[in-house]
């Protein structure tokens, strides 16, 4: 029986902090999902670690990209690699598991029960009853980014475009990831703009799923310098996708 979900997880120089116990447990627990682990041209031994990990589980595979291109291109290559498969949805998740597997599969459960939505986004809304832990400088810079992205570029009330947990209808994902992105870290916003370009009522088909748990992990691949460069990337997106 073909599986419905392909979960893509990109890795870059993660060998020293891959939680093998957690990954092994997830592969054993969620056997109705296929996992694609992508090495994004790491300079350490990440490629061999994820290859060894995937070899132990029939529902896990490894894709080795020889040159580092960034998260956007790593996920894009993985989506293209999945072409002609019989999945209904493609999801992606950050390798540090800031969004835990259990939380991601709650999003998946929601997506399956609510087929009206073709694009379900994790959203890091800090509220009573949730455990959303972020560094202060990233939280406040993120809120500035989100406000600009939603009000000036998308012109839609999106709270969190940048959360690393998303699930997209398979056919839609193949379309949205067809062409390379113009930015390295802000491709999630580009995805929404690409969807907007092909679907007039796209906002009715997107759902922001409020996460119960999201824990910031150390050694983020997004540096403070990257954060300072986000305004320039927003300008590039603004002019590339129409004003």
mmCIF file of C-alpha atoms in Angstrom:
data_model
loop_
_atom_site.group_PDB
_atom_site.id
_atom_site.type_symbol
_atom_site.label_atom_id
_atom_site.label_comp_id
_atom_site.label_asym_id
_atom_site.label_seq_id
_atom_site.Cartn_x
_atom_site.Cartn_y
_atom_site.Cartn_z
ATOM 1 C CA UNK A 1 0.000 0.000 0.000
ATOM 2 C CA UNK A 2 1.436 3.381 -0.987
ATOM 3 C CA UNK A 3 2.091 5.880 1.781
ATOM 4 C CA UNK A 4 0.492 9.279 1.966
ATOM 5 C CA UNK A 5 3.222 11.467 3.460
ATOM 6 C CA UNK A 6 6.850 12.091 2.569
ATOM 7 C CA UNK A 7 8.651 13.996 5.330
ATOM 8 C CA UNK A 8 11.818 15.783 4.165
ATOM 9 C CA UNK A 9 14.483 16.716 6.723
ATOM 10 C CA UNK A 10 17.527 18.705 5.517
ATOM 11 C CA UNK A 11 20.859 18.393 7.358
ATOM 12 C CA UNK A 12 23.946 20.589 7.238
ATOM 13 C CA UNK A 13 26.898 19.809 9.535
ATOM 14 C CA UNK A 14 24.613 18.156 12.067
ATOM 15 C CA UNK A 15 26.689 15.015 12.774
ATOM 16 C CA UNK A 16 27.566 15.993 16.350
ATOM 17 C CA UNK A 17 24.036 16.768 17.434
ATOM 18 C CA UNK A 18 21.785 14.318 15.600
ATOM 19 C CA UNK A 19 19.673 12.637 18.274
ATOM 20 C CA UNK A 20 19.880 9.083 16.932
ATOM 21 C CA UNK A 21 17.611 7.677 19.637
ATOM 22 C CA UNK A 22 14.824 10.123 18.801
ATOM 23 C CA UNK A 23 15.168 9.570 15.055
ATOM 24 C CA UNK A 24 15.209 5.781 15.377
ATOM 25 C CA UNK A 25 12.139 5.901 17.594
ATOM 26 C CA UNK A 26 10.265 8.148 15.137
ATOM 27 C CA UNK A 27 11.032 5.897 12.165
ATOM 28 C CA UNK A 28 9.732 2.921 14.129
ATOM 29 C CA UNK A 29 6.664 4.738 15.429
ATOM 30 C CA UNK A 30 5.500 6.449 12.235
ATOM 31 C CA UNK A 31 5.724 3.577 9.774
ATOM 32 C CA UNK A 32 2.943 4.996 7.580
ATOM 33 C CA UNK A 33 5.258 7.901 6.637
ATOM 34 C CA UNK A 34 8.361 7.881 4.443
ATOM 35 C CA UNK A 35 11.319 9.958 5.638
ATOM 36 C CA UNK A 36 13.857 11.526 3.255
ATOM 37 C CA UNK A 37 17.014 12.743 4.999
ATOM 38 C CA UNK A 38 18.957 15.240 2.889
ATOM 39 C CA UNK A 39 22.630 15.993 3.373
ATOM 40 C CA UNK A 40 23.149 19.548 2.122
ATOM 41 C CA UNK A 41 26.842 19.350 1.222
ATOM 42 C CA UNK A 42 28.037 19.018 4.815
ATOM 43 C CA UNK A 43 31.772 19.312 5.539
ATOM 44 C CA UNK A 44 31.575 16.933 8.512
ATOM 45 C CA UNK A 45 30.405 13.303 8.448
ATOM 46 C CA UNK A 46 26.681 14.107 8.411
ATOM 47 C CA UNK A 47 26.270 12.194 5.133
ATOM 48 C CA UNK A 48 27.531 8.923 6.598
ATOM 49 C CA UNK A 49 25.552 9.367 9.825
ATOM 50 C CA UNK A 50 22.224 9.822 8.060
ATOM 51 C CA UNK A 51 23.058 7.074 5.559
ATOM 52 C CA UNK A 52 23.711 4.635 8.414
ATOM 53 C CA UNK A 53 20.532 5.821 10.108
ATOM 54 C CA UNK A 54 18.366 5.404 7.025
ATOM 55 C CA UNK A 55 19.819 1.975 6.220
ATOM 56 C CA UNK A 56 18.276 0.623 9.427
ATOM 57 C CA UNK A 57 14.701 1.527 8.499
ATOM 58 C CA UNK A 58 12.649 0.581 5.411
ATOM 59 C CA UNK A 59 10.692 3.851 5.561
ATOM 60 C CA UNK A 60 13.795 6.092 5.591
ATOM 61 C CA UNK A 61 16.130 7.071 2.759
ATOM 62 C CA UNK A 62 19.092 9.430 2.384
ATOM 63 C CA UNK A 63 19.784 11.940 -0.385
ATOM 64 C CA UNK A 64 23.372 13.181 -0.572
ATOM 65 C CA UNK A 65 23.889 16.609 -2.160
ATOM 66 C CA UNK A 66 27.603 17.139 -2.717
ATOM 67 C CA UNK A 67 27.559 20.959 -2.646
ATOM 68 C CA UNK A 68 26.015 23.105 0.073
ATOM 69 C CA UNK A 69 23.209 25.199 -1.405
ATOM 70 C CA UNK A 70 21.196 26.109 1.675
ATOM 71 C CA UNK A 71 17.919 24.869 3.132
ATOM 72 C CA UNK A 72 15.723 26.142 0.308
ATOM 73 C CA UNK A 73 17.570 24.276 -2.434
ATOM 74 C CA UNK A 74 18.059 21.155 -0.303
ATOM 75 C CA UNK A 75 14.314 20.828 0.222
ATOM 76 C CA UNK A 76 13.624 21.689 -3.411
ATOM 77 C CA UNK A 77 15.959 18.941 -4.621
ATOM 78 C CA UNK A 78 14.272 16.488 -2.267
ATOM 79 C CA UNK A 79 10.830 17.422 -3.590
ATOM 80 C CA UNK A 80 12.009 16.974 -7.177
ATOM 81 C CA UNK A 81 13.621 13.668 -6.172
ATOM 82 C CA UNK A 82 10.180 12.465 -5.058
ATOM 83 C CA UNK A 83 8.555 13.031 -8.466
ATOM 84 C CA UNK A 84 6.345 10.239 -9.786
ATOM 85 C CA UNK A 85 5.721 8.852 -6.316
ATOM 86 C CA UNK A 86 2.217 8.142 -5.035
ATOM 87 C CA UNK A 87 2.231 10.458 -2.019
ATOM 88 C CA UNK A 88 -0.687 12.751 -1.246
ATOM 89 C CA UNK A 89 1.401 15.223 0.778
ATOM 90 C CA UNK A 90 4.962 16.413 1.278
ATOM 91 C CA UNK A 91 6.133 17.844 4.582
ATOM 92 C CA UNK A 92 9.395 19.254 5.837
ATOM 93 C CA UNK A 93 10.938 19.685 9.250
ATOM 94 C CA UNK A 94 14.158 21.137 10.687
ATOM 95 C CA UNK A 95 16.814 18.590 11.651
ATOM 96 C CA UNK A 96 17.260 20.042 15.152
ATOM 97 C CA UNK A 97 13.665 19.020 15.934
ATOM 98 C CA UNK A 98 12.736 22.363 17.442
ATOM 99 C CA UNK A 99 9.322 21.124 16.368
ATOM 100 C CA UNK A 100 9.290 17.614 17.897
ATOM 101 C CA UNK A 101 8.136 14.670 15.808
ATOM 102 C CA UNK A 102 5.022 14.207 17.945
ATOM 103 C CA UNK A 103 4.045 17.820 17.314
ATOM 104 C CA UNK A 104 4.673 17.518 13.572
ATOM 105 C CA UNK A 105 2.462 14.439 13.350
ATOM 106 C CA UNK A 106 -0.316 16.317 15.119
ATOM 107 C CA UNK A 107 -0.154 18.757 12.213
ATOM 108 C CA UNK A 108 -0.301 15.776 9.846
ATOM 109 C CA UNK A 109 -3.359 14.416 11.642
ATOM 110 C CA UNK A 110 -5.037 17.797 11.235
ATOM 111 C CA UNK A 111 -4.129 17.969 7.523
ATOM 112 C CA UNK A 112 -5.642 14.541 6.881
ATOM 113 C CA UNK A 113 -8.880 15.425 8.644
ATOM 114 C CA UNK A 114 -9.193 18.812 6.924
ATOM 115 C CA UNK A 115 -8.628 18.187 3.215
ATOM 116 C CA UNK A 116 -9.952 21.665 2.385
ATOM 117 C CA UNK A 117 -6.498 22.971 3.296
ATOM 118 C CA UNK A 118 -3.743 22.187 0.797
ATOM 119 C CA UNK A 119 -1.025 24.040 2.749
ATOM 120 C CA UNK A 120 -0.756 23.640 6.536
ATOM 121 C CA UNK A 121 1.873 25.698 8.347
ATOM 122 C CA UNK A 122 3.160 25.300 11.872
ATOM 123 C CA UNK A 123 2.863 28.589 13.732
ATOM 124 C CA UNK A 124 4.834 29.567 16.841
ATOM 125 C CA UNK A 125 2.176 31.465 18.760
ATOM 126 C CA UNK A 126 3.200 31.911 22.401
ATOM 127 C CA UNK A 127 0.074 31.476 24.495
ATOM 128 C CA UNK A 128 -1.128 29.931 27.732
ATOM 129 C CA UNK A 129 -0.899 26.164 27.605
ATOM 130 C CA UNK A 130 1.882 26.105 25.009
ATOM 131 C CA UNK A 131 5.637 25.744 25.343
ATOM 132 C CA UNK A 132 7.156 28.077 22.751
ATOM 133 C CA UNK A 133 10.745 28.892 23.664
ATOM 134 C CA UNK A 134 12.769 31.299 21.497
ATOM 135 C CA UNK A 135 15.795 33.515 22.001
ATOM 136 C CA UNK A 136 14.592 37.067 22.605
ATOM 137 C CA UNK A 137 16.507 38.649 19.721
ATOM 138 C CA UNK A 138 15.154 36.067 17.292
ATOM 139 C CA UNK A 139 11.610 36.455 18.603
ATOM 140 C CA UNK A 140 11.573 40.242 18.197
ATOM 141 C CA UNK A 141 13.376 40.247 14.850
ATOM 142 C CA UNK A 142 10.983 37.527 13.747
ATOM 143 C CA UNK A 143 7.954 39.607 14.672
ATOM 144 C CA UNK A 144 9.309 42.580 12.699
ATOM 145 C CA UNK A 145 9.968 40.289 9.737
ATOM 146 C CA UNK A 146 6.500 38.724 9.982
ATOM 147 C CA UNK A 147 4.789 42.115 10.124
ATOM 148 C CA UNK A 148 6.586 43.321 6.996
ATOM 149 C CA UNK A 149 5.981 40.033 5.205
ATOM 150 C CA UNK A 150 2.270 39.921 5.994
ATOM 151 C CA UNK A 151 1.322 43.588 5.626
ATOM 152 C CA UNK A 152 3.575 44.815 2.819
ATOM 153 C CA UNK A 153 4.364 41.734 0.725
ATOM 154 C CA UNK A 154 1.671 39.080 1.151
ATOM 155 C CA UNK A 155 -0.985 41.583 2.185
ATOM 156 C CA UNK A 156 -2.535 38.789 4.218
ATOM 157 C CA UNK A 157 -2.804 38.134 7.986
ATOM 158 C CA UNK A 158 -0.113 35.450 8.234
ATOM 159 C CA UNK A 159 1.456 35.233 11.705
ATOM 160 C CA UNK A 160 4.493 33.022 11.092
ATOM 161 C CA UNK A 161 5.818 32.287 7.599
ATOM 162 C CA UNK A 162 9.176 30.993 8.829
ATOM 163 C CA UNK A 163 8.324 28.071 11.088
ATOM 164 C CA UNK A 164 10.218 25.027 9.830
ATOM 165 C CA UNK A 165 7.256 22.617 9.961
ATOM 166 C CA UNK A 166 4.947 22.554 6.950
ATOM 167 C CA UNK A 167 2.760 20.075 5.067
ATOM 168 C CA UNK A 168 1.715 20.686 1.459
ATOM 169 C CA UNK A 169 -0.506 18.795 -0.961
ATOM 170 C CA UNK A 170 1.807 16.698 -3.149
ATOM 171 C CA UNK A 171 0.773 18.058 -6.560
ATOM 172 C CA UNK A 172 0.894 21.614 -5.245
ATOM 173 C CA UNK A 173 4.352 21.031 -3.741
ATOM 174 C CA UNK A 174 5.702 19.734 -7.054
ATOM 175 C CA UNK A 175 4.484 22.955 -8.694
ATOM 176 C CA UNK A 176 5.687 25.339 -5.973
ATOM 177 C CA UNK A 177 9.170 23.796 -5.769
ATOM 178 C CA UNK A 178 9.689 23.480 -9.521
ATOM 179 C CA UNK A 179 11.918 26.531 -9.911
ATOM 180 C CA UNK A 180 14.887 27.642 -7.750
ATOM 181 C CA UNK A 181 14.246 30.232 -5.053
ATOM 182 C CA UNK A 182 15.824 33.672 -5.115
ATOM 183 C CA UNK A 183 16.578 33.670 -1.378
ATOM 184 C CA UNK A 184 18.378 31.184 0.861
ATOM 185 C CA UNK A 185 16.349 31.469 4.066
ATOM 186 C CA UNK A 186 13.085 33.207 3.136
ATOM 187 C CA UNK A 187 11.823 30.618 0.663
ATOM 188 C CA UNK A 188 8.768 29.900 2.845
ATOM 189 C CA UNK A 189 7.503 33.361 1.977
ATOM 190 C CA UNK A 190 8.292 32.718 -1.680
ATOM 191 C CA UNK A 191 6.202 29.536 -1.522
ATOM 192 C CA UNK A 192 3.183 31.542 -0.375
ATOM 193 C CA UNK A 193 3.714 34.110 -3.107
ATOM 194 C CA UNK A 194 3.995 31.372 -5.725
ATOM 195 C CA UNK A 195 0.754 29.878 -4.443
ATOM 196 C CA UNK A 196 -0.885 33.296 -4.585
ATOM 197 C CA UNK A 197 0.183 33.632 -8.239
ATOM 198 C CA UNK A 198 -1.565 30.418 -9.320
ATOM 199 C CA UNK A 199 -4.597 30.354 -7.017
ATOM 200 C CA UNK A 200 -6.877 33.360 -6.604
ATOM 201 C CA UNK A 201 -8.439 32.034 -3.387
ATOM 202 C CA UNK A 202 -5.228 30.637 -1.942
ATOM 203 C CA UNK A 203 -5.815 32.095 1.523
ATOM 204 C CA UNK A 204 -8.859 29.863 1.950
ATOM 205 C CA UNK A 205 -6.648 26.829 1.372
ATOM 206 C CA UNK A 206 -3.906 27.684 3.891
ATOM 207 C CA UNK A 207 -4.117 26.994 7.607
ATOM 208 C CA UNK A 208 -1.756 28.124 10.354
ATOM 209 C CA UNK A 209 -1.623 25.399 12.988
ATOM 210 C CA UNK A 210 -0.685 26.776 16.398
ATOM 211 C CA UNK A 211 2.074 24.621 17.847
ATOM 212 C CA UNK A 212 1.897 23.417 21.433
ATOM 213 C CA UNK A 213 5.654 22.827 21.599
ATOM 214 C CA UNK A 214 8.553 24.546 19.838
ATOM 215 C CA UNK A 215 11.932 24.760 21.547
ATOM 216 C CA UNK A 216 14.763 26.888 20.143
ATOM 217 C CA UNK A 217 17.933 24.822 19.809
ATOM 218 C CA UNK A 218 21.478 26.155 20.027
ATOM 219 C CA UNK A 219 23.876 26.396 17.098
ATOM 220 C CA UNK A 220 21.223 27.583 14.665
ATOM 221 C CA UNK A 221 22.276 27.682 11.030
ATOM 222 C CA UNK A 222 20.719 31.151 10.813
ATOM 223 C CA UNK A 223 23.255 33.587 12.252
ATOM 224 C CA UNK A 224 22.694 37.093 13.579
ATOM 225 C CA UNK A 225 24.328 38.312 10.349
ATOM 226 C CA UNK A 226 21.723 36.363 8.369
ATOM 227 C CA UNK A 227 18.969 38.040 10.361
ATOM 228 C CA UNK A 228 20.415 41.456 9.519
ATOM 229 C CA UNK A 229 20.305 40.465 5.845
ATOM 230 C CA UNK A 230 16.609 39.577 5.908
ATOM 231 C CA UNK A 231 15.457 43.103 4.919
ATOM 232 C CA UNK A 232 17.518 42.854 1.723
ATOM 233 C CA UNK A 233 15.984 39.459 0.965
ATOM 234 C CA UNK A 234 12.519 40.905 1.535
ATOM 235 C CA UNK A 235 13.279 43.685 -0.955
ATOM 236 C CA UNK A 236 14.420 41.093 -3.512
ATOM 237 C CA UNK A 237 11.191 39.155 -3.020
ATOM 238 C CA UNK A 238 9.088 42.312 -3.185
ATOM 239 C CA UNK A 239 10.364 43.206 -6.623
ATOM 240 C CA UNK A 240 10.689 39.653 -7.967
ATOM 241 C CA UNK A 241 7.092 38.658 -7.257
ATOM 242 C CA UNK A 242 5.366 41.917 -8.059
ATOM 243 C CA UNK A 243 4.291 44.729 -5.825
#
